[in-house]
Coordinates of C-alpha atoms in Angstrom, one line a residue:
Chain O
X1 CA 132.6 -35.0 77.6
X2 CA 135.2 -36.6 75.4
X3 CA 134.9 -40.4 75.0
X4 CA 138.5 -40.9 76.0
X5 CA 140.3 -38.6 78.5
X6 CA 144.1 -38.6 78.9
X7 CA 146.2 -36.1 80.9
X8 CA 148.6 -34.5 78.3
X9 CA 151.3 -33.9 80.9
X10 CA 154.1 -33.2 80.3
X11 CA 155.6 -35.7 82.6
X12 CA 159.3 -35.6 83.5
X13 CA 161.0 -38.3 85.5
X14 CA 164.6 -39.4 86.3
X15 CA 166.1 -42.5 84.7
X16 CA 165.1 -45.6 86.5
X17 CA 161.8 -44.3 87.8
X18 CA 158.5 -46.1 87.5
X19 CA 156.2 -44.3 85.2
X20 CA 152.4 -44.5 85.4
X21 CA 150.2 -43.3 82.5
X22 CA 146.5 -43.4 82.6
X23 CA 143.3 -42.9 80.6
X24 CA 139.6 -42.9 81.4
X25 CA 136.7 -43.6 79.1
X26 CA 133.0 -43.0 79.3
X27 CA 131.6 -45.5 76.8
X28 CA 131.3 -49.0 78.0
X29 CA 131.1 -50.2 74.3
X30 CA 134.9 -49.9 74.3
X31 CA 136.2 -53.5 74.6
X32 CA 139.8 -53.4 73.1
X33 CA 142.5 -51.2 74.5
X34 CA 145.9 -50.2 73.1
X35 CA 148.9 -48.1 74.0
X36 CA 150.9 -46.5 71.3
X37 CA 154.2 -44.8 71.5
X38 CA 155.0 -41.8 69.2
X39 CA 158.5 -40.4 69.0
X40 CA 158.9 -36.8 67.8
X41 CA 158.3 -36.5 64.0
X42 CA 157.3 -40.2 63.7
X43 CA 154.0 -42.1 63.4
X44 CA 152.6 -44.0 66.4
X45 CA 153.7 -47.5 67.0
X46 CA 151.8 -50.2 68.9
X47 CA 153.2 -51.0 72.3
X48 CA 150.6 -53.1 74.0
X49 CA 147.1 -54.5 73.2
X50 CA 144.6 -55.9 75.7
X51 CA 141.1 -57.1 75.6
X52 CA 140.0 -58.3 79.1
X53 CA 140.3 -56.6 82.4
X54 CA 143.5 -57.4 84.3
X55 CA 147.2 -57.0 83.7
X56 CA 149.4 -57.8 80.7
X57 CA 153.1 -57.6 80.9
X58 CA 155.8 -57.2 78.2
X59 CA 159.3 -56.7 79.4
X60 CA 159.4 -53.4 81.3
X61 CA 155.9 -52.5 80.3
X62 CA 152.6 -53.5 82.0
X63 CA 149.2 -52.6 80.7
X64 CA 146.3 -52.7 83.2
X65 CA 142.6 -52.5 82.4
X66 CA 139.7 -52.0 84.9
X67 CA 136.5 -52.1 82.9
X68 CA 134.3 -51.6 86.0
X69 CA 136.0 -48.2 86.6
X70 CA 136.5 -47.5 82.9
X71 CA 140.2 -46.9 83.6
X72 CA 143.3 -48.1 81.9
X73 CA 147.0 -47.7 82.8
X74 CA 150.4 -48.3 81.4
X75 CA 153.3 -48.8 83.8
X76 CA 157.0 -48.5 82.7
X77 CA 159.6 -49.9 85.0
X78 CA 163.2 -48.9 85.1
X79 CA 162.5 -46.0 82.7
X80 CA 165.2 -45.2 80.2
X81 CA 165.9 -42.0 78.2
X82 CA 164.9 -43.9 75.1
X83 CA 161.4 -44.1 76.5
X84 CA 161.0 -40.4 76.1
X85 CA 158.1 -40.0 73.7
X86 CA 154.3 -39.3 73.6
X87 CA 152.2 -42.2 74.8
X88 CA 148.7 -42.5 73.4
X89 CA 146.0 -44.7 74.7
X90 CA 143.5 -45.9 72.0
X91 CA 140.3 -47.9 72.2
X92 CA 138.0 -49.9 69.9
X93 CA 134.3 -50.5 70.4
X94 CA 133.3 -54.1 70.4
X95 CA 130.7 -54.1 67.7
X96 CA 132.5 -52.5 64.8
X97 CA 131.6 -55.1 62.2
X98 CA 134.1 -54.4 59.4
X99 CA 135.0 -51.0 60.8
X100 CA 137.0 -51.3 64.1
X101 CA 137.8 -47.6 64.5
X102 CA 140.5 -46.5 66.8
X103 CA 139.6 -43.7 69.2
X104 CA 142.7 -42.0 70.7
X105 CA 143.4 -40.1 73.8
X106 CA 145.3 -36.8 73.5
X107 CA 148.6 -38.4 74.5
X108 CA 151.0 -37.8 77.4
X109 CA 154.4 -36.4 76.7
X110 CA 157.0 -38.3 78.8
X111 CA 160.6 -37.2 79.2
X112 CA 163.1 -39.5 81.1
X113 CA 166.1 -37.5 82.2
X114 CA 169.5 -39.3 82.4
Chain U
X1 CA 159.7 -55.4 55.4
X2 CA 159.2 -51.8 54.1
X3 CA 156.9 -49.6 56.2
X4 CA 154.2 -47.2 55.2
X5 CA 155.6 -44.5 53.0
X6 CA 154.3 -41.0 52.8
X7 CA 155.2 -37.9 50.9
X8 CA 155.9 -35.1 51.1
X9 CA 157.1 -35.0 54.7
X10 CA 156.5 -31.3 55.1
X11 CA 154.3 -28.8 53.2
X12 CA 153.7 -25.1 53.7
X13 CA 150.8 -23.4 51.8
X14 CA 148.7 -20.3 52.0
X15 CA 145.0 -20.5 52.9
X16 CA 142.7 -21.2 50.0
X17 CA 145.4 -23.1 48.1
X18 CA 145.1 -26.8 47.4
X19 CA 147.4 -29.6 48.6
X20 CA 147.7 -33.3 48.1
X21 CA 149.4 -36.0 50.1
X22 CA 150.4 -39.5 49.0
X23 CA 150.6 -42.8 50.8
X24 CA 151.9 -46.2 49.9
X25 CA 150.9 -48.9 52.4
X26 CA 152.7 -52.0 53.4
X27 CA 152.5 -54.6 50.6
X28 CA 149.5 -56.9 51.0
X29 CA 147.6 -54.6 53.5
X30 CA 144.0 -54.4 52.3
X31 CA 143.0 -51.6 54.7
X32 CA 144.2 -48.1 54.6
X33 CA 143.5 -45.2 56.9
X34 CA 144.1 -41.5 56.8
X35 CA 144.3 -39.7 60.2
X36 CA 144.5 -36.0 61.1
X37 CA 146.7 -35.2 64.2
X38 CA 146.4 -31.6 65.4
X39 CA 149.2 -30.4 67.7
X40 CA 148.6 -31.7 71.2
X41 CA 145.8 -34.1 70.2
X42 CA 145.6 -37.7 69.4
X43 CA 145.0 -38.8 65.8
X44 CA 141.5 -38.6 64.4
X45 CA 140.3 -40.9 61.7
X46 CA 139.3 -39.1 58.5
X47 CA 138.7 -42.0 56.1
X48 CA 139.1 -45.8 56.0
X49 CA 139.5 -47.8 52.8
X50 CA 139.1 -51.6 52.4
X51 CA 140.8 -52.4 49.1
X52 CA 139.6 -49.5 47.0
X53 CA 136.2 -49.1 48.7
X54 CA 135.4 -46.6 51.4
X55 CA 134.4 -48.2 54.8
X56 CA 134.1 -45.0 56.9
X57 CA 134.4 -41.4 55.9
X58 CA 132.0 -40.0 58.6
X59 CA 134.6 -37.5 59.9
X60 CA 136.0 -36.4 56.6
X61 CA 135.0 -32.7 55.8
X62 CA 133.7 -33.6 52.4
X63 CA 133.3 -29.9 51.3
X64 CA 137.0 -29.6 51.1
X65 CA 138.7 -32.9 51.7
X66 CA 138.7 -35.8 49.2
X67 CA 140.6 -39.1 49.1
X68 CA 141.0 -41.9 46.7
X69 CA 142.6 -45.3 46.6
X70 CA 142.9 -46.4 43.0
X71 CA 143.7 -50.1 42.3
X72 CA 143.5 -50.8 46.1
X73 CA 147.1 -49.8 46.7
X74 CA 148.4 -46.2 46.9
X75 CA 146.1 -43.5 48.2
X76 CA 145.9 -39.7 47.8
X77 CA 144.3 -37.3 50.2
X78 CA 143.5 -33.8 48.9
X79 CA 142.5 -30.6 50.6
X80 CA 140.9 -27.8 48.4
X81 CA 140.7 -25.1 49.5
X82 CA 142.8 -25.2 52.7
X83 CA 141.9 -23.4 55.9
X84 CA 144.1 -22.3 58.7
X85 CA 142.6 -25.0 61.0
X86 CA 143.8 -27.7 58.6
X87 CA 147.4 -27.2 59.9
X88 CA 148.2 -30.7 61.3
X89 CA 150.1 -33.9 60.7
X90 CA 148.3 -36.2 58.3
X91 CA 149.1 -39.8 59.1
X92 CA 148.5 -42.8 56.8
X93 CA 148.2 -46.3 58.3
X94 CA 147.6 -49.7 56.9
X95 CA 146.6 -53.1 58.3
X96 CA 146.0 -56.6 56.9
X97 CA 142.2 -56.5 57.1
X98 CA 140.1 -54.1 59.1
X99 CA 137.5 -56.6 60.2
X100 CA 139.4 -57.9 63.3
X101 CA 140.2 -55.5 66.1
X102 CA 143.4 -57.3 66.8
X103 CA 144.8 -56.4 63.4
X104 CA 147.6 -53.9 64.1
X105 CA 147.6 -50.6 62.3
X106 CA 151.1 -49.6 61.0
X107 CA 151.6 -45.9 60.7
X108 CA 153.7 -43.9 58.3
X109 CA 155.8 -40.9 59.4
X110 CA 153.1 -38.4 58.5
X111 CA 153.0 -35.2 56.4
X112 CA 153.3 -32.0 58.4
X113 CA 151.0 -29.4 56.8
X114 CA 151.3 -25.7 57.8
X115 CA 148.6 -23.4 56.4
X116 CA 149.5 -19.6 56.5

């Protein structure tokens, strides 16, 4: 079993839809949770970063963490064609010392159709 | 502020040949990372440098991969000899200091390697 599981999709939605992206993890040592967005032929860029369980909102994006279920989500409201990209969840274990290593999910390919 | 620079952007080689990738991190970033991203997968950390010292190279296939970061700035990743399964995008990232999980890693555009 991989430490981080993410449905690769692809996911195709119409413009304006609410998008839900999810990851599960198996190791309770993961304490820090991120969502990265990766456009085609580009490197990943950080979208959201959370530490505690609960919700964090940034504009049209909401990150949700449920540590009891080992489940994280990213919601995109009013999706736009410019949101079309691969979304990667990533996690860091809490006791990394000087080596806080990112463990990524496979990524979900999202297409928002105009 | 200039981002992480990588070159070349694309490289096609035959198996058993050697190849090298170059990375220039964001100015002032002490920590540098090399990741391998196989098609349809998330990035996998190969090696992490803090200044010019190696912090983590546990997932680097040391029989064929090597990396260096001279003078704590630029870095080079080399593969010798290449195998078909090395076909991937090689991403370089940098951050201010790797000792805090909140320190954001900034990624370069990657080098797409095809091994024939």
